[in-house]
Every structure is written in C-alpha cells, then in structure tokens.
Coordinates of C-alpha atoms in Angstrom, one line a residue:
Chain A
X1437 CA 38.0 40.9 62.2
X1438 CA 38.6 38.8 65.4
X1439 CA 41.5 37.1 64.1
X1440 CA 44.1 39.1 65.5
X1441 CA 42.2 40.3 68.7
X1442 CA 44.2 39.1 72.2
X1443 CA 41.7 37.1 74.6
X1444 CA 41.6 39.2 77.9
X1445 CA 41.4 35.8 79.7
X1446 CA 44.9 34.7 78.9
X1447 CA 46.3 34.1 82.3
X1448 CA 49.2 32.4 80.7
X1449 CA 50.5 34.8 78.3
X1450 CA 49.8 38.0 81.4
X1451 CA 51.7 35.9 84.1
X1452 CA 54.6 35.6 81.0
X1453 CA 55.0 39.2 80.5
X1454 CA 54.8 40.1 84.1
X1455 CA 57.5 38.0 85.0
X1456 CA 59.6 39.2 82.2
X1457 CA 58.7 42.6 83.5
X1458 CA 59.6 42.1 87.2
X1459 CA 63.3 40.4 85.3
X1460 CA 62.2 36.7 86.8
X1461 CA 62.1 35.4 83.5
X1462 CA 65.0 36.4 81.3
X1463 CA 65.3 33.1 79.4
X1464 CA 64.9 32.3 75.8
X1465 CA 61.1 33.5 75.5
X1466 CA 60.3 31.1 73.5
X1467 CA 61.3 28.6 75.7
X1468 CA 58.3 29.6 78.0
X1469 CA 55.3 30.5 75.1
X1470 CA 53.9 26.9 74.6
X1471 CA 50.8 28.7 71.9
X1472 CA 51.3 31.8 72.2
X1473 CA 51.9 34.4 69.2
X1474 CA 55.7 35.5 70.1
X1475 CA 56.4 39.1 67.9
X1476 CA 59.7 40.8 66.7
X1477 CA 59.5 44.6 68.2
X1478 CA 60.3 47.7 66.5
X1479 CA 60.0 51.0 67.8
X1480 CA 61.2 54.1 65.1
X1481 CA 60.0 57.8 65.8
X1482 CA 56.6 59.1 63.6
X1483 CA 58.1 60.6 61.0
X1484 CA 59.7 57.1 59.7
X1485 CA 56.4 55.2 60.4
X1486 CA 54.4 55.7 56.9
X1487 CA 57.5 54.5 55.0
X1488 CA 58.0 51.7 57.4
X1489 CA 54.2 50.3 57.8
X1490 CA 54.4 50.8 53.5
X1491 CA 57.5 49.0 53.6
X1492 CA 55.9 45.8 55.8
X1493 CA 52.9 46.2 53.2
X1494 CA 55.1 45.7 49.7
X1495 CA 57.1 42.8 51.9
X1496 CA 54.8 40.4 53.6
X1497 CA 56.5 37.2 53.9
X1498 CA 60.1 38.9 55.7
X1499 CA 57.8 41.8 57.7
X1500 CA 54.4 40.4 58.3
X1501 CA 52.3 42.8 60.6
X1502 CA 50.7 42.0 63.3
X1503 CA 50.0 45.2 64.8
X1504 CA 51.1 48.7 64.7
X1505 CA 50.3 50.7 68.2
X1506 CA 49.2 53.7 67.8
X1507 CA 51.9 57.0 68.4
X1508 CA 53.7 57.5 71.8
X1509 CA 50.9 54.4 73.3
X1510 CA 52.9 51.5 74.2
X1511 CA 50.0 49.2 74.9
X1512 CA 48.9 46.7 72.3
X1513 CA 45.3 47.2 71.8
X1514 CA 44.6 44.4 69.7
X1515 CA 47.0 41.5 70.5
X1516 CA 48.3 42.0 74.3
X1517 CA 45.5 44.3 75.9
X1518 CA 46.9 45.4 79.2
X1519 CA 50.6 45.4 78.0
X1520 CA 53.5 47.6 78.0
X1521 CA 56.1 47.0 75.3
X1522 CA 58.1 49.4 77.3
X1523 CA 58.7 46.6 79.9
X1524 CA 57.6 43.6 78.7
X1525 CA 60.1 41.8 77.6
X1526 CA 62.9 40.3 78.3
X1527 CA 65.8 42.5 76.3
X1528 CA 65.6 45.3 74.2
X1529 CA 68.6 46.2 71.6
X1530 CA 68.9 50.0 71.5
X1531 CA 70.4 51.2 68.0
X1532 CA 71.5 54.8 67.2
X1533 CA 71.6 56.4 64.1
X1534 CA 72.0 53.3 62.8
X1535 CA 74.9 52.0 65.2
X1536 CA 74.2 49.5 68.3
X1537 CA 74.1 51.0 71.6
X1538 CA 73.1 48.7 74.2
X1539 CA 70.9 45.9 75.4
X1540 CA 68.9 47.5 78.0
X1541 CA 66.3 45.7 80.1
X1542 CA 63.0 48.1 79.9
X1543 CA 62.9 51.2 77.8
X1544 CA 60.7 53.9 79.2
X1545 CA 63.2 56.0 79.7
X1546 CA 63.5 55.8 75.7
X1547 CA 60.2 56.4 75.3
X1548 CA 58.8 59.4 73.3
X1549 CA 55.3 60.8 72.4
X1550 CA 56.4 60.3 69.0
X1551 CA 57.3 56.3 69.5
X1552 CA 55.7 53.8 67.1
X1553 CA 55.9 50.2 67.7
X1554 CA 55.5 47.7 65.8
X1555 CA 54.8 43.7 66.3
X1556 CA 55.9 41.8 63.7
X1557 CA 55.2 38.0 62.8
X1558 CA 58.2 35.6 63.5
X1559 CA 58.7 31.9 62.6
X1560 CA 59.4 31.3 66.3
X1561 CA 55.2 30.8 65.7
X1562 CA 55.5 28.0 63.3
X1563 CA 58.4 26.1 64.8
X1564 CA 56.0 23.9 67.4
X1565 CA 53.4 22.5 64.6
X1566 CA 56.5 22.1 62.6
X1567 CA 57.3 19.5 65.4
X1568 CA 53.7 18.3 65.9
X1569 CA 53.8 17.3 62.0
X1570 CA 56.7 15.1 61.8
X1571 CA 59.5 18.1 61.2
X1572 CA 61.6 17.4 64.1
X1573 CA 63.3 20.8 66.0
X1574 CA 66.7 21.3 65.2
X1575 CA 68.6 24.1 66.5
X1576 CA 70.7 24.0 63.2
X1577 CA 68.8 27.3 62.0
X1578 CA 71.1 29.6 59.8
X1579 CA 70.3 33.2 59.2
X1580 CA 72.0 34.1 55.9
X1581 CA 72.1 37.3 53.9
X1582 CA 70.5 36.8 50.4
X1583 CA 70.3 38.4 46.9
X1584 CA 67.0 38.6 47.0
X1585 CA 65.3 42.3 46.6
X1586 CA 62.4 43.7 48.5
X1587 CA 60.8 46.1 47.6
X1588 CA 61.9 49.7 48.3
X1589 CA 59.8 52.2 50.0
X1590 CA 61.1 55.6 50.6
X1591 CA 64.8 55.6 52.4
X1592 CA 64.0 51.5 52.9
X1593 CA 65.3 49.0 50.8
X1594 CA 67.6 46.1 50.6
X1595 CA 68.0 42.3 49.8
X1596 CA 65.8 40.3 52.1
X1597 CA 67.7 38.3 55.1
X1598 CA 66.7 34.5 55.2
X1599 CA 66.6 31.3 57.2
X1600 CA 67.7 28.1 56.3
X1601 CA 67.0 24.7 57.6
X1602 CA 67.9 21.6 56.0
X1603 CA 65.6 18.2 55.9
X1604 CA 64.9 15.4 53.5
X1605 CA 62.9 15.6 50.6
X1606 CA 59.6 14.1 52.3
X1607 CA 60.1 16.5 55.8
X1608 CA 60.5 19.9 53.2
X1609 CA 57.0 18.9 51.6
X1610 CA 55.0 18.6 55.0
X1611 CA 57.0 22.1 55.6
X1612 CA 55.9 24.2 52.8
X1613 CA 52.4 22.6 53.1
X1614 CA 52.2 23.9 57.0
X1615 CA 54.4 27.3 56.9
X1616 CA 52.3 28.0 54.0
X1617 CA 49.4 28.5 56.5
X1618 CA 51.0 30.8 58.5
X1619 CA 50.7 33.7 56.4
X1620 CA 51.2 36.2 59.4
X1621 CA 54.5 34.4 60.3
X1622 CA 56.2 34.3 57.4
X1623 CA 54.3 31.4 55.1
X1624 CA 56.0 29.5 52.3
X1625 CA 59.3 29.1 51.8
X1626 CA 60.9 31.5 49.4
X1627 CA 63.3 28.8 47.6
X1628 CA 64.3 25.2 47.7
X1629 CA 67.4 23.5 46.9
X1630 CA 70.0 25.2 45.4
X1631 CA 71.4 28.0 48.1
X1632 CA 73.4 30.3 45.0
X1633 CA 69.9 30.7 42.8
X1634 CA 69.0 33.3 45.7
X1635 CA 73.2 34.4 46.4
X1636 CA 72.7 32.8 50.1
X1637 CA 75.5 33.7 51.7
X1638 CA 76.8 30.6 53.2
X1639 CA 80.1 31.3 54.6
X1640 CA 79.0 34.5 56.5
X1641 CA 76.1 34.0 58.3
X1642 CA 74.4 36.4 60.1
X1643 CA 73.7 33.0 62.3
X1644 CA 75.0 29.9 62.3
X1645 CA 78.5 28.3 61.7
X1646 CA 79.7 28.9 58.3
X1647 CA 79.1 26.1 55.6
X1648 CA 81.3 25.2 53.2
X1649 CA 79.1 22.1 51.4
X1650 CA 75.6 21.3 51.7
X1651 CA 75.5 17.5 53.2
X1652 CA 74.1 14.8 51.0
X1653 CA 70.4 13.2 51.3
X1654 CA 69.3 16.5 52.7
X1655 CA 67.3 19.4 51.2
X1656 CA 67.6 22.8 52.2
X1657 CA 64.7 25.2 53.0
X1658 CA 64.5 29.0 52.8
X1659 CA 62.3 31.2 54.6
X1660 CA 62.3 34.7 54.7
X1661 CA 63.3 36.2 58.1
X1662 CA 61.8 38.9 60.2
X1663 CA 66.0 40.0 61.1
X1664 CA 65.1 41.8 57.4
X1665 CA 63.1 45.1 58.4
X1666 CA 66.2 45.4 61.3
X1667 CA 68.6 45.7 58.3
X1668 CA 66.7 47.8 56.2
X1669 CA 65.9 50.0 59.2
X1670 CA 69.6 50.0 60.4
X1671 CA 70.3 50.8 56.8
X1672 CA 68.3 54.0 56.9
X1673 CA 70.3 55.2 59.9
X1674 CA 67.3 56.8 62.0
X1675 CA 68.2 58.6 65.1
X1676 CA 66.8 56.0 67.7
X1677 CA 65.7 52.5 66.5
X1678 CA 64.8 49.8 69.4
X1679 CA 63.9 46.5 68.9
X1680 CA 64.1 43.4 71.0
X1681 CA 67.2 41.3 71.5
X1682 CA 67.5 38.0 70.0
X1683 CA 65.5 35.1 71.6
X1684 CA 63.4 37.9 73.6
X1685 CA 60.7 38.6 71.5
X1686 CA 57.3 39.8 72.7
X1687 CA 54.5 37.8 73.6
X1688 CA 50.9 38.2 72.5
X1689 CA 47.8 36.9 74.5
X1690 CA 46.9 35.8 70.3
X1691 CA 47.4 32.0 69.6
X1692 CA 49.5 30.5 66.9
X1693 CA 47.1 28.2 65.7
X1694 CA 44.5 30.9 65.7
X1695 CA 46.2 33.5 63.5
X1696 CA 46.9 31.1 60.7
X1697 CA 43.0 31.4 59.9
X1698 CA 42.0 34.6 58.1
Chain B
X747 CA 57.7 37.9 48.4
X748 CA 56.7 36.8 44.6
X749 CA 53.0 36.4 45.6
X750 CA 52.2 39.7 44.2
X751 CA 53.7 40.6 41.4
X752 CA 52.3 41.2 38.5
X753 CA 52.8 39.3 35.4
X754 CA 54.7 41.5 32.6
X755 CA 53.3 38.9 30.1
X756 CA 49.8 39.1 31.2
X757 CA 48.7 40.5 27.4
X758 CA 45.0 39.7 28.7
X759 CA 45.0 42.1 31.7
X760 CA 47.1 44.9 29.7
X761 CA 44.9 44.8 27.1
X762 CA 41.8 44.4 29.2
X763 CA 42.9 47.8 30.8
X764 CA 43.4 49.2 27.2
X765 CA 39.9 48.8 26.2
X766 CA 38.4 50.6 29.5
X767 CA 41.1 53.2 29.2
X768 CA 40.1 54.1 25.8
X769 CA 36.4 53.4 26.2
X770 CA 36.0 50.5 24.3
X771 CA 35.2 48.3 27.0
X772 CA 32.0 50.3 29.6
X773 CA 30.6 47.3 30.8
X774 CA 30.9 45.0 34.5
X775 CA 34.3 44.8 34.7
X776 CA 34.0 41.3 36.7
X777 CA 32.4 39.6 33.2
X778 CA 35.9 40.6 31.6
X779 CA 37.8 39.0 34.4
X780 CA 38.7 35.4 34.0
X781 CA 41.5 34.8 36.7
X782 CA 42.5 37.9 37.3
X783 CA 42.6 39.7 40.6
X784 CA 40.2 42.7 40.6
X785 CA 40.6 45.5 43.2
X786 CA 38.6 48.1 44.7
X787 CA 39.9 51.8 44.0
X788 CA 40.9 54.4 46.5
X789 CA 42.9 57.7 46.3
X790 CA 43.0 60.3 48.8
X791 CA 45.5 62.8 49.5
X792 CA 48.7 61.8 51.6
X793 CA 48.1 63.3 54.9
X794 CA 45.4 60.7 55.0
X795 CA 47.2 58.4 54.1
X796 CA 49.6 57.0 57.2
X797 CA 46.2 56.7 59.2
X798 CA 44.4 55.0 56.5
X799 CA 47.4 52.6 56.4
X800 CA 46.9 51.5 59.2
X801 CA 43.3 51.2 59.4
X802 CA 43.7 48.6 56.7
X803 CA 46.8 47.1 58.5
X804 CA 43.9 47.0 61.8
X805 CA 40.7 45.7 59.2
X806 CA 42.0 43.4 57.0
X807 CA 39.0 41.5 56.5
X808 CA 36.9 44.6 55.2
X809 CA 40.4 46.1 53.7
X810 CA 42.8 43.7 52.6
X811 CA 45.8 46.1 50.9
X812 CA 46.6 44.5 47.2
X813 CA 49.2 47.6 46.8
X814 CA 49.7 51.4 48.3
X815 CA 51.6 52.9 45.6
X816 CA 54.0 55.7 45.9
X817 CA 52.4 59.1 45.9
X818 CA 52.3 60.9 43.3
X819 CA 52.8 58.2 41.0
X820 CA 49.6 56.2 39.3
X821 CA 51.5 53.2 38.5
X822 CA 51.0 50.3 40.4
X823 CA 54.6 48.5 40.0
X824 CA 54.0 45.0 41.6
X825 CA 49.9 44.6 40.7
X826 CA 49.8 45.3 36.8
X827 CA 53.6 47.1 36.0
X828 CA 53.4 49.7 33.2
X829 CA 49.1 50.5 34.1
X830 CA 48.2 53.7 35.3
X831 CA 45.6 54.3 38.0
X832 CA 43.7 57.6 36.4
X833 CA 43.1 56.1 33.2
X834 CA 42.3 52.4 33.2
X835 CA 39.2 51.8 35.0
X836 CA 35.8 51.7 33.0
X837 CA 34.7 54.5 35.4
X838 CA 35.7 56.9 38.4
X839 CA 33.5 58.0 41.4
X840 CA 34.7 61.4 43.0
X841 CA 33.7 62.6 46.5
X842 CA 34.4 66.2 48.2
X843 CA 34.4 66.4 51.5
X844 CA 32.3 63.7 51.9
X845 CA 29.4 64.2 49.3
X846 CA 29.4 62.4 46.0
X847 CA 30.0 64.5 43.1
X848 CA 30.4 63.1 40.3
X849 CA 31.1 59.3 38.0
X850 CA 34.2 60.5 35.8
X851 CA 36.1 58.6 32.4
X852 CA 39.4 59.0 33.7
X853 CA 40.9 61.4 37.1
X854 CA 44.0 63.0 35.2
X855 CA 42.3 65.9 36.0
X856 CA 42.1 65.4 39.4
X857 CA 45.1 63.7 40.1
X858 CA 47.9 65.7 42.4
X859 CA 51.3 65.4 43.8
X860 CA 50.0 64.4 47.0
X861 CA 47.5 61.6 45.6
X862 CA 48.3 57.5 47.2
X863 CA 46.3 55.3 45.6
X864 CA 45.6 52.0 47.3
X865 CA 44.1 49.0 45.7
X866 CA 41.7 46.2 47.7
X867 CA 40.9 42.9 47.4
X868 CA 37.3 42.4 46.6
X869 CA 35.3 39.3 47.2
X870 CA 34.8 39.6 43.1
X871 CA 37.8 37.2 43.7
X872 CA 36.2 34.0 45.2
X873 CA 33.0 34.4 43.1
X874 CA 34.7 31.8 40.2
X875 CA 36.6 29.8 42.5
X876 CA 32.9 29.3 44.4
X877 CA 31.3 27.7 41.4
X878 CA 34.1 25.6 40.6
X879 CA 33.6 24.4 43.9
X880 CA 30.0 23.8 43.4
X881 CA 28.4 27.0 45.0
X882 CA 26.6 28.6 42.0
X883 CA 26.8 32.1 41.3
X884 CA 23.8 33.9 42.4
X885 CA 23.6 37.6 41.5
X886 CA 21.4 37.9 44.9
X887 CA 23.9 39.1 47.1
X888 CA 23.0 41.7 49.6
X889 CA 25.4 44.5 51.3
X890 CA 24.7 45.7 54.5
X891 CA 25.4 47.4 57.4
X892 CA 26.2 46.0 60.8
X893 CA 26.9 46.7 64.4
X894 CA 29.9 44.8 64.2
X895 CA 32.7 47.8 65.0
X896 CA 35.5 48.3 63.0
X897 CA 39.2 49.0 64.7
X898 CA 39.3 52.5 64.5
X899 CA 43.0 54.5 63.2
X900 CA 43.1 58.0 63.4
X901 CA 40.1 59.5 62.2
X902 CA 38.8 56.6 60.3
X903 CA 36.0 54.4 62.4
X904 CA 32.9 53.0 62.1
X905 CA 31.1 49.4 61.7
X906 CA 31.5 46.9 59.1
X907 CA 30.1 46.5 55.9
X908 CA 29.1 43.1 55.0
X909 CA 27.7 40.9 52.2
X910 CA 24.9 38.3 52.3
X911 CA 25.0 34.9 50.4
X912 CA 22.5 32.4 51.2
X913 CA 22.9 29.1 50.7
X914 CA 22.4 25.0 51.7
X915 CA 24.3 24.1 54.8
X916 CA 26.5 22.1 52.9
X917 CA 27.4 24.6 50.6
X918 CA 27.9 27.2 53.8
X919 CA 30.9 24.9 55.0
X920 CA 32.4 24.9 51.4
X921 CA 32.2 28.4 50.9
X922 CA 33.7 28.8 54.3
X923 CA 36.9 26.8 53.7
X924 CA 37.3 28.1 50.2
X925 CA 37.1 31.7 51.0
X926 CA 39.3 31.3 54.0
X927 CA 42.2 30.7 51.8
X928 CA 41.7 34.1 50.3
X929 CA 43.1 36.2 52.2
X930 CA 43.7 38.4 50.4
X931 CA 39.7 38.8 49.2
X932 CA 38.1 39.2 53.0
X933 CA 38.7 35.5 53.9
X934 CA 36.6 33.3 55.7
X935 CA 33.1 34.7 56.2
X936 CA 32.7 37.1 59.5
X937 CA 29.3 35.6 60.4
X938 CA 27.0 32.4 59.9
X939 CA 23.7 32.1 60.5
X940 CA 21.7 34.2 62.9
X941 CA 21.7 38.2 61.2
X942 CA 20.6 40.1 64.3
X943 CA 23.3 39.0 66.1
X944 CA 25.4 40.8 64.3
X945 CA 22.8 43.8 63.3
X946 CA 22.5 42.9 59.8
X947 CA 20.3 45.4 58.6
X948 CA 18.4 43.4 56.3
X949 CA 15.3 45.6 55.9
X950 CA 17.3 49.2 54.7
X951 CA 20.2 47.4 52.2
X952 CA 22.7 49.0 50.4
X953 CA 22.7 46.8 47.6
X954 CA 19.9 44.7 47.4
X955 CA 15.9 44.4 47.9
X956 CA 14.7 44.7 51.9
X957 CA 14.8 41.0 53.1
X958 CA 11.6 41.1 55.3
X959 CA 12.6 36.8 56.1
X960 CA 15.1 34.3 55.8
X961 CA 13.8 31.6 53.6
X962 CA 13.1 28.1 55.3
X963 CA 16.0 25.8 54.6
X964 CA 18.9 28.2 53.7
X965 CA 21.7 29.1 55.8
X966 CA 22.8 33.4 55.5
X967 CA 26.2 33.4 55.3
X968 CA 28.1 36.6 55.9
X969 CA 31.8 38.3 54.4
X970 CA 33.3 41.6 55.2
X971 CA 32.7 44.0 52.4
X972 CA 35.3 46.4 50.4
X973 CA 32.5 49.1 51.0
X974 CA 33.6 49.5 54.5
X975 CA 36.7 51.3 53.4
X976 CA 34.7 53.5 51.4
X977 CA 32.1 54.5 54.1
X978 CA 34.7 54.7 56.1
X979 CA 36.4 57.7 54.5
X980 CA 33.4 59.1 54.1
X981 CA 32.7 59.6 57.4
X982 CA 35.8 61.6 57.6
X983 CA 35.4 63.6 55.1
X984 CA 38.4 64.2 53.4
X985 CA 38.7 67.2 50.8
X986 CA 39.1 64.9 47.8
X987 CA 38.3 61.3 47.7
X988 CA 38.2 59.0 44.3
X989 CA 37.2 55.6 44.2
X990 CA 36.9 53.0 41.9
X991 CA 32.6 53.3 40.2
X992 CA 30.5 50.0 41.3
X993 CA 31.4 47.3 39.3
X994 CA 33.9 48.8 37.9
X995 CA 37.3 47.5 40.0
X996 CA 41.0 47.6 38.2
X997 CA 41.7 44.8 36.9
X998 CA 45.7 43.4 38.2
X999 CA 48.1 41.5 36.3
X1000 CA 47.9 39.2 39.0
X1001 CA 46.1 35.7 39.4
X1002 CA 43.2 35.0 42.0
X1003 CA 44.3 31.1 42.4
X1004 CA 48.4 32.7 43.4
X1005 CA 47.9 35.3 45.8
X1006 CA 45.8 33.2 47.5
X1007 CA 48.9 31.3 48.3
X1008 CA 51.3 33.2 50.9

C-alpha cells in the first residue's frame, strides 16, 4: 500500500518542482533528482484513458505505472502531493492528432476537464544504483526501434521501442541482477547479445549515432523504453497528446530505492 | 514483456481446467495446483470497468492485475491462451446489486457483451514457495478487516482486507523477503506485529475462528488480501458482479516461480 505514497516532508523534491515551475531550473532534470522517482508524462483526453491504462497493464516492462491522476485533476495524489503537472516541469512536447506541435513550457492553457495524466516509470530511476554497483554511467545510451510486439489494446499497438547499452560480460550480470528489482522502472532486460534476434534497428536510432558493428569484448544490453507508449499513442493519432520533452521528466516526492520494494 | 504469458504447452493447466469445466474435478482448486499461478475471478460490466482499473492500478497490494481481458471476450490471451473464463472454474459466485445470489457451474448464461473479466493474484501463490523455504503450511490463516484505507477510484473505496499468519520471528523475516518478491501475489506483508495498530479485527473474522489473544512466543504477520477487491465492489453495488467461488481461483498457464521475476 505505502509503496508508492509521496512523503509530504520532501523539501528536496518540492524546492525541484518549484524551481522548474518558476523556469529557474530548465536543465536536464535528472541532473538535479539525486533519489528521487523521475516519471515520463502523458496526458490524452478520457475517452482514450481505458484503452491506454489497459494498454500499460498488458505491457509492464516498456509502460510501467506509477500513477494515473484522476480526470481533469492535475495534482498527483499519491506520488507528488501538492503538485501541478500543468507547471511542473521543465518542458512539455505538445502533439496533435498525432503530429508534433511545440515544446511549450507550462500547459494550463491545454488543460481540459477531460485531461488524464499519467506518470510512468523510467530507467532514469535505475541509472544511479547502476553506478553505485560497479556499472559505470555512460552516456552511450541508444534508443532503437525493435521487432518486438506488445500487446494490442484497442486502437494501441506496436513493436516495443528499446534501449541499449553495451558492457562486458561481468558488468551485464550485476545489471540484470539490479534492474530486475526495479519492477516499476522497467526491470530486466528484455534480450542479451545478439541485436537482430529482436530486429534492433541499429542504423536508425531513435537515439544515438548509428552503428554499423557491435565492438568486440563488449556485451550489449536491452531494456525496454518508456519512448514506447509515445509511439503507440502517436500511432493512434488522438486529437491532443502531451507529454514531457526529453530529459524533463517529472519528479516525484517517491524514492528510487523505495519503489523497488513491493 | 514475456513475464506473463502463458505457456501453450502447459498440458497440466489445460487439462486441469478441463476437468473443472466439465465437472470432473469440484474440489480446492489450490490442491490441484503445483506451480501454477492461481487467480482470483472478477467480471463486472464495462462501465465499471475504467474505474476499477484504476483502483487496481492505485491498490496493488490488495489487487495485483494478472490480466483485464477484452470485453466481451472470456479468453484470457496472455494467462492460459485458448481457456475461457465462464466455463473453467470449479465454481462461480454471482452478486446483484450488491447481495449474493447465487454459487453457479459455469456464467454462459450470464455472460454479456459488455462483461471484462479481470484476474488477481492471490497469496495461494507464495503458500508453496513458503514451505520450501521452511515456513510450514498452516491452514490457520485468518482474513480480516482493517482500518487501514484503501486508495479510493471512482466509486470504489473502502479499507483493506488482510490475512493473518502467525509465526516464529525467524520465520516472520523469511516470509517477509520471500513474499516481497511476489509481486505479483500482494508482496511483502502490509503489517508485523502489533494488530490494533492497524485495526485488525481479530474478534469478528471473515475467515477464521475469533482470536480472543495472540499466543506467547509467535509473531502475527499480516498480507493484503484479494477479498478487498471483492468487498470493494460490493460496496458499490454494481447490477451484476461474478467472482470467482472460495477456493475455487482459475488456474493460469503461467508459473508462480516466473512472474515473480519482472
């Protein structure tokens, strides 16, 4: 039950999102979130919510919930009480009818009874204990389009977007061990080793430079990636989709090492 | 994304299902089980159902969602493909707005265009994976109400259900790391120790003889229960609700020690 509850007393993570709010932080949030729980944001009108929240259900490891607000409320209950996701972050990424609009700093003006957002798990979370474990950062992340299928509900489907990161043999066992406990974050990798068994598409990414061979003495990692429920919503084409802008997530008074325990 | 699906080659749960769909097999579904997930039963009609969603989505301890399947249809795809929900359970347990009515053979009868079914994790789970650990089975366990609140969605609300185990203290830190890696079967317990501080209602159980004392020398540990979904709905009273009979879960194609693992 408590496990995903915000702690009221979380001076840090308040002073964050007010400072985002008032545009005196608009760095790379995770830059700032030391502990903290940072969260991919949707926000889709009611009517494409059931499908959607089903949608996260049948696909936990790309679109891993970690709360859905209630209609038109843009206050997180549960893991940023006192918050507004209508100003508190950094950048939001306005998408219509499936076509992007603008990056836009708040978005009340956007907001409708009928909004529904959504906070959704992001490795962002594991990428510190990573570090802390002997899995050194490297900013050599690639986001790569996969064949991979998820599981359709209503007008949603698609193949799942992934990471990869490359490491040796002994760093991508302590990796699987750790994401594995992050079970709202993505968990466990989805594949190992050899990038065609899931049609990773290595010379378009999404992110990253294109790669033409995988280097020797290294082992590459997949996760899934919370970019997936972006591309199956644009896919769906729904009149106004808004989510935040790359490297701006949202971030939750909940801690990282915290959420990991059910 | 693998972690569950069902196992097409599971003979044992397909034919498992068999016998309680055509009425060769009445008895305590759990005594049939070996390592197969069993679930707790739910179908109500689909305007409840984007509510009760997220109520899960909001409760996951009490509510952990296995699989919401597509309404209308009473296969679950990615639990046990090829089963269907109105036929293969041992027994049904239908509600009307809010007042038992009746234990039932099979729901085809009742079964509309409209009906979601959802399927729960249940603590029946853990109970093998305990005793391998070195916890025996002990058929005294007690469920109870509490004052500990659910998060409310919609119209759904209402405190926690819970289960009692007692045990040695050593046993009480096994059980707790053990069950906190099924999370998908209430997880860790919500409560050790003390009952009145979180209301347990020892003397007026559900399940269970009244507990007038804790024994000397055991420690009461406490899980959320998969009745809390159930009184839950009740409360709301919805037209037509169908559950799953007591001790009676569906049994999945899918196995307790791999959907433990995200």
């Amino acid at each position: 039950m408590e496990e995903l509850v915000g702690d009221a007393e979380n001076d840090f993570a308040r002073e964050s999102r007010l400072a985002m709010r008032k545009g005196e932080w608009t760095g790379v949030t995770q830059f700032r979130a030391r502990d903290q729980v940072l969260a991919n944001l949707v926000v889709i009108p009611k009517k494409w919510a059931y499908d959607f929240v089903v949608y996260c259900q049948r696909n936990p490891k790309p679109c891993p919930l970690i709360e859905v607000l209630e209609p038109g409320d843009p206050e997180p209950r549960y893991s940023a009480p006192g918050a507004d996701i209508r100003t508190d972050l950094a950048s939001y990424r306005v998408f219509r009818n499936g076509e992007f609009e603008a990056d836009v700093r708040e978005i009340g003006e956007l907001w409708r009874e009928d909004s529904v957002g959504f906070l959704i798990g992001s490795s962002l979370s594991f990428d510190n204990a990573l570090v802390r474990a002997g899995v050194p950062y490297s900013p050599d992340v690639w986001v790569l389009n996969s064949s991979i299928p998820t599981r359709p509900s209503g007008q949603f489907s698609g193949n799942m977007v992934i990471t990869m990161r490359w490491m040796s043999a002994e760093q991508a066992v302590i990796a699987t061990q750790l994401t594995g406990r992050y079970y709202n974050n993505h968990g466990a990798p989805v594949h190992i080793g050899d990038p065609e068994a899931i049609g990773a598409d290595l010379m378009n990414p999404i992110v990253g430079a294109p790669v033409e061979e995988i280097p020797d003495g290294v082992v590459p990692v997949f996760w899934a990636c919370g970019v997936t429920p972006q591309v199956t919503l644009l896919g769906a084409k729904p009149e106004l989709l808004i989510t935040h802008t790359p490297a701006h997530p949202f971030m939750c008074d909940l801690k990282v090492d915290r959420i990991c325990l059910p």
